Amino acid sequence: MQTLVIDHPLVTHKLTALRDTRSETAIFRRLTEELVTLLAYEATREIRVQPITVQTPLGAATGVKLGSPPPLIVPVLRAGIGMLDGMIRLLPMADVGFVGLVRDEESLVASTYADRLPADLTGREAFVLDPMLATGGTLQTVIAMLAERGVTSVTAVTLLAAPEGLKRLEGAFPGPAQAARPVVRVVTAAVDDRLDERGYIYPGLGDAGDRLFGKV
Ligand code: URA
């Protein structure tokens, strides 16, 4: 597995504002969207392209277009939905599949309650959206679901990660990124100190789902 921490002043600036308890829902949503678009730029660095030639007003120019089949974006319900618009801004042609996982607040074990993914994902590149990589249980389950269906690569885009969650994913998906199948990458704006006793990332930003959508 490859982990990419995006060390860029704009990313850190937006993440800091996102953490701030004074950032209320409207601001939190907008910052999440903007931050994801910045992360998406790095998350798509290895995306498959094919060469093409176009005619400019002066002559032929060689370039690339995104490869086929289109990438699959997978927001993890509920909080991942808040990241979808920011990702789609850079990948408007992508398909979108949904998975829903809920974690038991005592055992911290994640269980699947929704699966709207294509049955056959052979050769597809997937981008999983989940704001908080905490214990890593949710992402491990989603990556395994995608791997079973044949994806060639999974890039998890997260706003924040905990060392415990990264360690778990590295254990589950070992090996240098290019040699492993599927290739697994994590792209995040920061790696925080640790998990607290409730499994929250510390200092983190609190409950991402509640801050995006309210306590419902
Ligand atoms: N989920 C959240 O929303 N926040 C955390 O800190 C951990 C899991």
PDB file of C-alpha atoms and ligand atoms in Angstrom:
ATOM      1  CA  MET A   1       0.000   0.000   0.000  1.00  0.00           C
ATOM      2  CA  GLN A   2       1.129   3.514  -0.733  1.00  0.00           C
ATOM      3  CA  THR A   3       0.231   6.420   1.586  1.00  0.00           C
ATOM      4  CA  LEU A   4       0.353   9.963   0.262  1.00  0.00           C
ATOM      5  CA  VAL A   5       0.039  12.825   2.765  1.00  0.00           C
ATOM      6  CA  ILE A   6      -0.635  15.995   0.803  1.00  0.00           C
ATOM      7  CA  ASP A   7       1.660  18.570   2.291  1.00  0.00           C
ATOM      8  CA  HIS A   8       0.457  21.742   0.569  1.00  0.00           C
ATOM      9  CA  PRO A   9      -0.278  25.102   2.231  1.00  0.00           C
ATOM     10  CA  LEU A  10      -3.770  25.347   0.709  1.00  0.00           C
ATOM     11  CA  VAL A  11      -4.652  21.844   1.887  1.00  0.00           C
ATOM     12  CA  THR A  12      -3.383  22.531   5.415  1.00  0.00           C
ATOM     13  CA  HIS A  13      -5.129  25.911   5.502  1.00  0.00           C
ATOM     14  CA  LYS A  14      -8.494  24.387   4.578  1.00  0.00           C
ATOM     15  CA  LEU A  15      -8.035  21.413   6.892  1.00  0.00           C
ATOM     16  CA  THR A  16      -7.248  23.725   9.821  1.00  0.00           C
ATOM     17  CA  ALA A  17     -10.442  25.702   9.179  1.00  0.00           C
ATOM     18  CA  LEU A  18     -12.364  22.418   8.910  1.00  0.00           C
ATOM     19  CA  ARG A  19     -11.109  21.251  12.309  1.00  0.00           C
ATOM     20  CA  ASP A  20     -12.178  24.509  13.968  1.00  0.00           C
ATOM     21  CA  THR A  21     -15.346  24.012  16.034  1.00  0.00           C
ATOM     22  CA  ARG A  22     -16.470  27.478  14.905  1.00  0.00           C
ATOM     23  CA  SER A  23     -16.884  26.199  11.310  1.00  0.00           C
ATOM     24  CA  GLU A  24     -20.600  25.564  11.098  1.00  0.00           C
ATOM     25  CA  THR A  25     -22.373  23.230   8.674  1.00  0.00           C
ATOM     26  CA  ALA A  26     -22.446  25.510   5.604  1.00  0.00           C
ATOM     27  CA  ILE A  27     -18.746  26.374   5.933  1.00  0.00           C
ATOM     28  CA  PHE A  28     -17.830  22.781   6.798  1.00  0.00           C
ATOM     29  CA  ARG A  29     -19.550  21.496   3.642  1.00  0.00           C
ATOM     30  CA  ARG A  30     -17.876  24.037   1.390  1.00  0.00           C
ATOM     31  CA  LEU A  31     -14.426  23.420   2.896  1.00  0.00           C
ATOM     32  CA  THR A  32     -14.867  19.648   2.570  1.00  0.00           C
ATOM     33  CA  GLU A  33     -15.762  20.014  -1.100  1.00  0.00           C
ATOM     34  CA  GLU A  34     -12.791  22.297  -1.813  1.00  0.00           C
ATOM     35  CA  LEU A  35     -10.378  20.113   0.125  1.00  0.00           C
ATOM     36  CA  VAL A  36     -11.508  16.980  -1.722  1.00  0.00           C
ATOM     37  CA  THR A  37     -10.960  18.683  -5.082  1.00  0.00           C
ATOM     38  CA  LEU A  38      -7.384  19.466  -4.048  1.00  0.00           C
ATOM     39  CA  LEU A  39      -6.862  15.892  -2.822  1.00  0.00           C
ATOM     40  CA  ALA A  40      -8.467  14.538  -6.010  1.00  0.00           C
ATOM     41  CA  TYR A  41      -5.796  16.271  -8.078  1.00  0.00           C
ATOM     42  CA  GLU A  42      -3.131  14.178  -6.325  1.00  0.00           C
ATOM     43  CA  ALA A  43      -5.306  11.054  -6.038  1.00  0.00           C
ATOM     44  CA  THR A  44      -5.663  10.904  -9.825  1.00  0.00           C
ATOM     45  CA  ARG A  45      -1.944  11.282 -10.553  1.00  0.00           C
ATOM     46  CA  GLU A  46      -1.693   7.645 -11.751  1.00  0.00           C
ATOM     47  CA  ILE A  47      -5.081   7.494 -13.481  1.00  0.00           C
ATOM     48  CA  ARG A  48      -5.158   5.564 -16.760  1.00  0.00           C
ATOM     49  CA  VAL A  49      -4.998   7.678 -19.909  1.00  0.00           C
ATOM     50  CA  GLN A  50      -4.726   6.925 -23.601  1.00  0.00           C
ATOM     51  CA  PRO A  51      -2.846   8.942 -26.198  1.00  0.00           C
ATOM     52  CA  ILE A  52      -4.841  10.982 -28.708  1.00  0.00           C
ATOM     53  CA  THR A  53      -4.151  13.570 -31.364  1.00  0.00           C
ATOM     54  CA  VAL A  54      -6.278  16.699 -31.769  1.00  0.00           C
ATOM     55  CA  GLN A  55      -6.190  19.472 -34.350  1.00  0.00           C
ATOM     56  CA  THR A  56      -5.365  22.936 -33.019  1.00  0.00           C
ATOM     57  CA  PRO A  57      -5.986  25.960 -35.282  1.00  0.00           C
ATOM     58  CA  LEU A  58      -2.336  25.559 -36.352  1.00  0.00           C
ATOM     59  CA  GLY A  59      -1.841  21.814 -36.656  1.00  0.00           C
ATOM     60  CA  ALA A  60      -1.811  18.452 -34.905  1.00  0.00           C
ATOM     61  CA  ALA A  61      -1.071  18.164 -31.182  1.00  0.00           C
ATOM     62  CA  THR A  62      -0.635  14.950 -29.276  1.00  0.00           C
ATOM     63  CA  GLY A  63      -2.161  14.614 -25.830  1.00  0.00           C
ATOM     64  CA  VAL A  64      -4.157  12.184 -23.737  1.00  0.00           C
ATOM     65  CA  LYS A  65      -7.716  11.488 -22.690  1.00  0.00           C
ATOM     66  CA  LEU A  66      -8.873   9.519 -19.706  1.00  0.00           C
ATOM     67  CA  GLY A  67      -8.970   5.804 -20.425  1.00  0.00           C
ATOM     68  CA  SER A  68     -11.978   3.572 -20.764  1.00  0.00           C
ATOM     69  CA  PRO A  69     -13.896   2.166 -18.850  1.00  0.00           C
ATOM     70  CA  PRO A  70     -14.486   5.280 -16.727  1.00  0.00           C
ATOM     71  CA  PRO A  71     -13.294   5.384 -13.124  1.00  0.00           C
ATOM     72  CA  LEU A  72     -15.693   4.410 -10.348  1.00  0.00           C
ATOM     73  CA  ILE A  73     -16.184   6.735  -7.385  1.00  0.00           C
ATOM     74  CA  VAL A  74     -17.442   5.072  -4.201  1.00  0.00           C
ATOM     75  CA  PRO A  75     -18.582   7.389  -1.404  1.00  0.00           C
ATOM     76  CA  VAL A  76     -19.042   5.492   1.861  1.00  0.00           C
ATOM     77  CA  LEU A  77     -22.429   6.422   3.370  1.00  0.00           C
ATOM     78  CA  ARG A  78     -23.071   8.631   5.189  1.00  0.00           C
ATOM     79  CA  ALA A  79     -20.140  11.030   5.524  1.00  0.00           C
ATOM     80  CA  GLY A  80     -18.527  10.124   2.164  1.00  0.00           C
ATOM     81  CA  ILE A  81     -21.493  11.747   0.390  1.00  0.00           C
ATOM     82  CA  GLY A  82     -20.166  15.108   1.562  1.00  0.00           C
ATOM     83  CA  MET A  83     -17.030  14.449  -0.511  1.00  0.00           C
ATOM     84  CA  LEU A  84     -18.747  13.420  -3.752  1.00  0.00           C
ATOM     85  CA  ASP A  85     -19.207  16.821  -5.414  1.00  0.00           C
ATOM     86  CA  GLY A  86     -15.577  17.768  -4.800  1.00  0.00           C
ATOM     87  CA  MET A  87     -14.400  14.567  -6.508  1.00  0.00           C
ATOM     88  CA  ILE A  88     -16.866  14.703  -9.398  1.00  0.00           C
ATOM     89  CA  ARG A  89     -15.701  18.211 -10.216  1.00  0.00           C
ATOM     90  CA  LEU A  90     -12.453  16.667 -11.514  1.00  0.00           C
ATOM     91  CA  LEU A  91     -13.972  13.411 -12.791  1.00  0.00           C
ATOM     92  CA  PRO A  92     -17.366  14.356 -14.271  1.00  0.00           C
ATOM     93  CA  MET A  93     -17.420  11.242 -16.464  1.00  0.00           C
ATOM     94  CA  ALA A  94     -17.011   8.790 -13.554  1.00  0.00           C
ATOM     95  CA  ASP A  95     -19.569   6.191 -12.539  1.00  0.00           C
ATOM     96  CA  VAL A  96     -20.673   6.329  -8.897  1.00  0.00           C
ATOM     97  CA  GLY A  97     -21.385   3.295  -6.719  1.00  0.00           C
ATOM     98  CA  PHE A  98     -22.498   3.432  -3.097  1.00  0.00           C
ATOM     99  CA  VAL A  99     -21.717   1.397   0.001  1.00  0.00           C
ATOM    100  CA  GLY A 100     -23.103   1.957   3.453  1.00  0.00           C
ATOM    101  CA  LEU A 101     -21.290   0.841   6.571  1.00  0.00           C
ATOM    102  CA  VAL A 102     -22.080   1.572  10.162  1.00  0.00           C
ATOM    103  CA  ARG A 103     -19.722   0.978  13.031  1.00  0.00           C
ATOM    104  CA  ASP A 104     -20.845  -0.361  16.366  1.00  0.00           C
ATOM    105  CA  GLU A 105     -19.862   2.343  18.866  1.00  0.00           C
ATOM    106  CA  GLU A 106     -18.744  -0.238  21.466  1.00  0.00           C
ATOM    107  CA  SER A 107     -16.925  -2.885  19.454  1.00  0.00           C
ATOM    108  CA  LEU A 108     -15.953  -0.366  16.691  1.00  0.00           C
ATOM    109  CA  VAL A 109     -16.651  -3.169  14.184  1.00  0.00           C
ATOM    110  CA  ALA A 110     -18.109  -1.963  10.865  1.00  0.00           C
ATOM    111  CA  SER A 111     -20.995  -3.807   9.218  1.00  0.00           C
ATOM    112  CA  THR A 112     -22.386  -3.326   5.696  1.00  0.00           C
ATOM    113  CA  TYR A 113     -26.013  -2.159   5.311  1.00  0.00           C
ATOM    114  CA  ALA A 114     -25.970  -1.009   1.662  1.00  0.00           C
ATOM    115  CA  ASP A 115     -24.172  -2.304  -1.413  1.00  0.00           C
ATOM    116  CA  ARG A 116     -24.880  -0.565  -4.725  1.00  0.00           C
ATOM    117  CA  LEU A 117     -21.709  -1.528  -6.566  1.00  0.00           C
ATOM    118  CA  PRO A 118     -21.554  -3.136 -10.015  1.00  0.00           C
ATOM    119  CA  ALA A 119     -21.108  -6.922  -9.732  1.00  0.00           C
ATOM    120  CA  ASP A 120     -18.200  -6.949 -12.203  1.00  0.00           C
ATOM    121  CA  LEU A 121     -15.464  -4.373 -11.776  1.00  0.00           C
ATOM    122  CA  THR A 122     -12.802  -6.110 -13.824  1.00  0.00           C
ATOM    123  CA  GLY A 123     -10.159  -3.640 -14.932  1.00  0.00           C
ATOM    124  CA  ARG A 124     -11.790  -0.651 -13.220  1.00  0.00           C
ATOM    125  CA  GLU A 125     -10.022   2.061 -11.200  1.00  0.00           C
ATOM    126  CA  ALA A 126     -11.914   2.924  -7.995  1.00  0.00           C
ATOM    127  CA  PHE A 127     -11.758   6.012  -5.776  1.00  0.00           C
ATOM    128  CA  VAL A 128     -13.269   5.450  -2.328  1.00  0.00           C
ATOM    129  CA  LEU A 129     -14.392   8.522  -0.374  1.00  0.00           C
ATOM    130  CA  ASP A 130     -14.464   8.347   3.411  1.00  0.00           C
ATOM    131  CA  PRO A 131     -13.454  11.429   5.402  1.00  0.00           C
ATOM    132  CA  MET A 132     -12.015   9.707   8.486  1.00  0.00           C
ATOM    133  CA  LEU A 133      -9.604   6.759   8.308  1.00  0.00           C
ATOM    134  CA  ALA A 134      -9.876   5.871  12.009  1.00  0.00           C
ATOM    135  CA  THR A 135      -9.594   2.150  12.906  1.00  0.00           C
ATOM    136  CA  GLY A 136      -9.398   1.281   9.191  1.00  0.00           C
ATOM    137  CA  GLY A 137     -12.171  -1.333   9.531  1.00  0.00           C
ATOM    138  CA  THR A 138     -14.560   0.400   7.120  1.00  0.00           C
ATOM    139  CA  LEU A 139     -11.971   0.986   4.420  1.00  0.00           C
ATOM    140  CA  GLN A 140     -10.589  -2.531   4.764  1.00  0.00           C
ATOM    141  CA  THR A 141     -14.088  -3.937   4.163  1.00  0.00           C
ATOM    142  CA  VAL A 142     -14.809  -1.651   1.193  1.00  0.00           C
ATOM    143  CA  ILE A 143     -11.430  -2.288  -0.462  1.00  0.00           C
ATOM    144  CA  ALA A 144     -11.949  -6.052  -0.042  1.00  0.00           C
ATOM    145  CA  MET A 145     -15.438  -5.778  -1.646  1.00  0.00           C
ATOM    146  CA  LEU A 146     -13.949  -3.932  -4.624  1.00  0.00           C
ATOM    147  CA  ALA A 147     -11.004  -6.352  -4.894  1.00  0.00           C
ATOM    148  CA  GLU A 148     -13.372  -9.358  -4.976  1.00  0.00           C
ATOM    149  CA  ARG A 149     -15.130  -7.785  -7.972  1.00  0.00           C
ATOM    150  CA  GLY A 150     -11.896  -7.352  -9.907  1.00  0.00           C
ATOM    151  CA  VAL A 151     -10.754  -3.706  -9.626  1.00  0.00           C
ATOM    152  CA  THR A 152      -7.169  -3.015 -10.706  1.00  0.00           C
ATOM    153  CA  SER A 153      -6.638  -0.162  -8.251  1.00  0.00           C
ATOM    154  CA  VAL A 154      -8.299   1.426  -5.245  1.00  0.00           C
ATOM    155  CA  THR A 155      -7.401   4.920  -4.103  1.00  0.00           C
ATOM    156  CA  ALA A 156      -8.955   5.866  -0.770  1.00  0.00           C
ATOM    157  CA  VAL A 157      -9.360   9.625  -0.381  1.00  0.00           C
ATOM    158  CA  THR A 158      -9.654  10.713   3.253  1.00  0.00           C
ATOM    159  CA  LEU A 159      -9.486  14.075   4.964  1.00  0.00           C
ATOM    160  CA  LEU A 160      -7.700  12.672   8.008  1.00  0.00           C
ATOM    161  CA  ALA A 161      -6.037   9.399   8.979  1.00  0.00           C
ATOM    162  CA  ALA A 162      -4.972   7.826  12.261  1.00  0.00           C
ATOM    163  CA  PRO A 163      -1.701   5.855  12.499  1.00  0.00           C
ATOM    164  CA  GLU A 164      -3.682   2.847  13.808  1.00  0.00           C
ATOM    165  CA  GLY A 165      -5.904   2.758  10.712  1.00  0.00           C
ATOM    166  CA  LEU A 166      -3.002   3.137   8.302  1.00  0.00           C
ATOM    167  CA  LYS A 167      -1.170   0.293  10.041  1.00  0.00           C
ATOM    168  CA  ARG A 168      -4.209  -1.959   9.745  1.00  0.00           C
ATOM    169  CA  LEU A 169      -4.582  -1.246   6.022  1.00  0.00           C
ATOM    170  CA  GLU A 170      -0.862  -1.761   5.420  1.00  0.00           C
ATOM    171  CA  GLY A 171      -1.192  -5.167   7.115  1.00  0.00           C
ATOM    172  CA  ALA A 172      -4.236  -6.076   5.009  1.00  0.00           C
ATOM    173  CA  PHE A 173      -2.848  -4.843   1.686  1.00  0.00           C
ATOM    174  CA  PRO A 174       0.929  -5.232   1.898  1.00  0.00           C
ATOM    175  CA  GLY A 175       3.502  -4.909  -0.832  1.00  0.00           C
ATOM    176  CA  PRO A 176       4.802  -2.150  -3.028  1.00  0.00           C
ATOM    177  CA  ALA A 177       1.870  -0.393  -4.687  1.00  0.00           C
ATOM    178  CA  GLN A 178       2.810  -1.285  -8.250  1.00  0.00           C
ATOM    179  CA  ALA A 179       3.344  -5.003  -7.561  1.00  0.00           C
ATOM    180  CA  ALA A 180       0.173  -5.593  -5.543  1.00  0.00           C
ATOM    181  CA  ARG A 181      -3.221  -6.460  -7.083  1.00  0.00           C
ATOM    182  CA  PRO A 182      -5.253  -4.421  -6.663  1.00  0.00           C
ATOM    183  CA  VAL A 183      -2.919  -1.474  -6.245  1.00  0.00           C
ATOM    184  CA  VAL A 184      -4.038   0.222  -2.996  1.00  0.00           C
ATOM    185  CA  ARG A 185      -3.309   3.857  -2.182  1.00  0.00           C
ATOM    186  CA  VAL A 186      -4.413   6.189   0.579  1.00  0.00           C
ATOM    187  CA  VAL A 187      -4.426   9.927  -0.068  1.00  0.00           C
ATOM    188  CA  THR A 188      -5.002  12.125   2.972  1.00  0.00           C
ATOM    189  CA  ALA A 189      -4.590  15.734   4.079  1.00  0.00           C
ATOM    190  CA  ALA A 190      -2.912  14.739   7.387  1.00  0.00           C
ATOM    191  CA  VAL A 191      -2.059  11.889   9.742  1.00  0.00           C
ATOM    192  CA  ASP A 192      -3.093  12.787  13.314  1.00  0.00           C
ATOM    193  CA  ASP A 193      -1.693  11.605  16.649  1.00  0.00           C
ATOM    194  CA  ARG A 194      -3.852   8.617  17.592  1.00  0.00           C
ATOM    195  CA  LEU A 195      -7.340   7.270  18.215  1.00  0.00           C
ATOM    196  CA  ASP A 196      -9.059   8.145  21.464  1.00  0.00           C
ATOM    197  CA  GLU A 197     -10.886   5.595  23.647  1.00  0.00           C
ATOM    198  CA  ARG A 198     -14.085   6.000  21.538  1.00  0.00           C
ATOM    199  CA  GLY A 199     -12.212   5.343  18.300  1.00  0.00           C
ATOM    200  CA  TYR A 200     -12.222   8.999  17.258  1.00  0.00           C
ATOM    201  CA  ILE A 201      -9.193  10.541  15.590  1.00  0.00           C
ATOM    202  CA  TYR A 202      -7.351  12.870  18.000  1.00  0.00           C
ATOM    203  CA  PRO A 203      -7.214  15.845  17.650  1.00  0.00           C
ATOM    204  CA  GLY A 204      -9.201  15.225  14.451  1.00  0.00           C
ATOM    205  CA  LEU A 205     -12.294  17.235  13.661  1.00  0.00           C
ATOM    206  CA  GLY A 206     -14.990  15.340  15.557  1.00  0.00           C
ATOM    207  CA  ASP A 207     -17.775  13.383  13.891  1.00  0.00           C
ATOM    208  CA  ALA A 208     -17.503  14.202  10.196  1.00  0.00           C
ATOM    209  CA  GLY A 209     -21.016  12.905   9.411  1.00  0.00           C
ATOM    210  CA  ASP A 210     -22.606  15.020  12.146  1.00  0.00           C
ATOM    211  CA  ARG A 211     -20.677  18.117  11.111  1.00  0.00           C
ATOM    212  CA  LEU A 212     -21.694  17.640   7.462  1.00  0.00           C
ATOM    213  CA  PHE A 213     -25.294  16.546   7.926  1.00  0.00           C
ATOM    214  CA  GLY A 214     -26.231  17.209  11.564  1.00  0.00           C
ATOM    215  CA  LYS A 215     -27.079  14.738  14.329  1.00  0.00           C
ATOM    216  CA  VAL A 216     -29.992  12.841  12.771  1.00  0.00           C
TER     217      VAL A 216
HETATM  218  N1  URA B   1     -15.508   8.969  12.337  1.00  0.00           N
HETATM  219  C1  URA B   1     -15.577  10.317  12.507  1.00  0.00           C
HETATM  220  O1  URA B   1     -16.498  10.964  12.009  1.00  0.00           O
HETATM  221  N2  URA B   1     -14.623  10.920  13.239  1.00  0.00           N
HETATM  222  C2  URA B   1     -13.606  10.248  13.795  1.00  0.00           C
HETATM  223  O2  URA B   1     -12.755  10.877  14.446  1.00  0.00           O
HETATM  224  C3  URA B   1     -13.550   8.849  13.606  1.00  0.00           C
HETATM  225  C4  URA B   1     -14.506   8.226  12.878  1.00  0.00           C
END
